[in-house]
Amino acid sequence: MDSSLSIGYLADHPEWVEELANQHWEEWRDLAATWGLTQASEELWEHTKNRQGIPTTIVAFDEDLLLGSVSLEVYDYQQIQQYSPWLTSLWVMPFARHRGLGTYLVRRMVHEAACLKIPRLHLLTLDHTTFYAKLGWTLLELGSVDDYQISIMSITPRHLAEEELRFH
């Protein structure tokens, strides 16, 4: 990935909604039997109504190639309503992984949450606790959703310096 990498709000790039919905559904369809491609698409269309707000999605792309995304939602799973809001749907194209894009997207959304004066941000993960811990997230609790063991993590959002928000 080079200098042609672009980052923006899905609200400014609605042309990515359907492809992103498809990618999200492919990535997570096994995690929620009642969630389908149509619902994934409808949820992302809701994200085109906000830039800095909830819900919102940030996308990464290189000209006409979608590379990744991350979202901010009121809830991740309806079964877990004691925490809000959530960083959700961190997704990076398989060929673009392990190059720092996921780290950048998480940092960018934490910064967004700080700008929104969100006191605590949450996420859940099946198997990436080490990745998030390296970014400052702490384990809040272990649990299960739909027969999957999950880790719920949280962070106090802070404004990040320009250097921290630069993709390397």
C-alpha atoms as one frame of an Amber mdcrd trajectory, in Angstrom:
protein
   0.000   0.000   0.000   1.336   3.388  -0.869   0.435   7.057  -0.932  -2.698
   6.374  -2.987  -4.349   4.993   0.145  -7.444   7.011   1.023  -9.354   7.040
   4.292 -12.827   8.488   4.638 -16.267   8.192   6.098 -18.627   5.754   4.433
 -21.055   8.712   4.397 -18.773  10.326   1.804 -18.286   7.088  -0.138 -21.652
   5.324  -0.429 -20.346   3.548  -3.525 -18.608   1.136  -1.121 -21.742   0.108
   0.829 -22.724  -2.979  -1.144 -19.203  -4.356  -1.514 -18.492  -3.706   2.157
 -21.756  -5.402   3.173 -20.741  -8.388   1.077 -17.286  -8.527   2.675 -18.698
  -8.169   6.199 -21.261 -10.887   5.581 -18.607 -13.231   4.162 -16.359 -12.563
   7.154 -18.930 -12.916   9.948 -21.959 -14.807   8.608 -21.196 -17.846  10.765
 -21.288 -15.762  13.949 -24.962 -14.801  13.753 -27.369 -17.196  12.110 -30.152
 -14.582  11.983 -27.984 -11.942  10.301 -27.975 -11.878   6.513 -26.533  -9.979
   3.599 -29.637  -7.784   3.356 -29.311  -6.784   6.999 -25.589  -6.110   6.583
 -26.384  -3.800   3.686 -29.206  -2.016   5.533 -26.972  -1.438   8.562 -24.219
   0.071   6.434 -26.668   2.327   4.597 -27.578   3.691   8.049 -23.899   4.546
   8.487 -23.998   6.778   5.410 -26.161   9.223   7.383 -23.330  10.123   9.800
 -19.787  11.268   9.599 -18.928  12.077  13.176 -21.653  10.319  15.117 -23.088
   6.932  15.937 -23.380   4.827  13.866 -20.551   5.594  11.495 -18.026   3.675
   9.428 -14.578   4.641   8.227 -13.336   3.018   5.018  -9.861   2.582   3.568
  -9.443   2.260  -0.181  -6.930   2.598  -2.980  -8.635   4.171  -5.987 -11.222
   1.534  -6.962 -10.119  -1.131  -4.466 -11.726  -1.424  -1.039  -9.093  -2.299
   1.584 -10.767  -2.145   4.984 -13.212  -0.600   7.404 -14.114  -0.081  11.036
 -17.397   1.022  12.584 -18.757   2.753  15.654 -22.116   1.414  16.861 -24.452
   1.808  19.825 -24.460  -2.000  20.272 -22.536  -4.862  18.732 -24.803  -7.709
  19.832 -28.282  -6.956  21.121 -27.706  -9.566  23.854 -24.982  -7.337  25.357
 -26.611  -4.047  26.221 -24.821  -3.227  29.455 -22.021  -1.574  27.472 -22.161
   1.132  24.844 -20.855   2.311  22.412 -18.804  -0.257  20.500 -15.967  -0.339
  18.014 -17.192  -2.997  15.585 -16.488  -4.650  12.288 -12.776  -4.086  11.978
 -12.134  -5.691   8.632  -9.156  -5.626   6.260  -8.916  -7.384   2.897  -6.861
 -10.561   3.345  -4.121  -9.429   0.949  -3.773  -6.113   2.839  -3.438  -7.615
   6.317  -0.296  -7.502   8.476   0.743  -4.117   7.109  -0.643  -1.860   9.846
  -3.961  -0.917   8.280  -6.031  -2.581  11.021  -3.974  -0.805  13.685  -4.473
   2.499  11.904  -8.246   1.993  11.579  -8.610   1.128  15.275  -6.587   4.189
  16.302  -8.601   6.386  13.979 -11.897   5.195  15.479 -10.594   5.631  19.038
  -9.709   9.209  18.063 -13.218   9.663  16.602 -14.701   8.438  19.891 -12.565
  10.980  21.793 -13.823  13.745  19.500 -17.375  12.639  20.324 -16.489  12.806
  24.050 -17.273   9.117  24.526 -15.945   8.192  27.983 -15.506   4.452  27.339
 -15.439   2.457  24.103 -15.978  -1.307  23.932 -15.349  -4.149  21.543 -15.714
  -7.874  21.478 -13.360 -10.315  19.895 -13.157 -14.053  19.531  -9.408 -14.355
  19.222  -7.623 -11.024  18.831  -7.181  -9.907  22.453  -3.399  -9.636  22.049
  -3.761  -7.340  19.017  -6.135  -5.000  20.849  -4.150  -5.110  24.111  -1.110
  -3.817  22.201  -3.268  -0.838  21.201  -4.211  -0.032  24.789  -7.454  -1.985
  25.176  -8.025  -3.851  28.446  -9.984  -7.017  29.054 -13.287  -6.199  30.725
 -14.864  -9.650  30.843 -15.079 -13.051  29.216 -18.415 -14.343  28.001 -20.243
 -16.086  25.226 -22.562 -15.105  22.414 -24.324 -17.631  20.197 -22.090 -20.456
  21.479 -18.890 -18.501  20.791 -16.463 -17.603  23.564 -15.800 -13.874  23.464
 -13.609 -11.328  25.162 -15.121  -7.920  25.850 -12.495  -5.201  25.939 -12.614
  -1.476  26.587 -10.557   1.674  26.246 -10.801   5.272  27.360 -10.717   7.184
  24.073  -8.149   9.919  23.734  -7.191  12.377  21.073  -4.247  11.021  19.166
  -1.347  13.044  17.868  -1.026  13.538  14.126   1.877  11.087  14.081  -0.277
   8.375  15.690  -2.977   8.974  13.091  -0.637   8.685  10.128  -0.660   5.403
   8.260   2.867   4.103   7.797
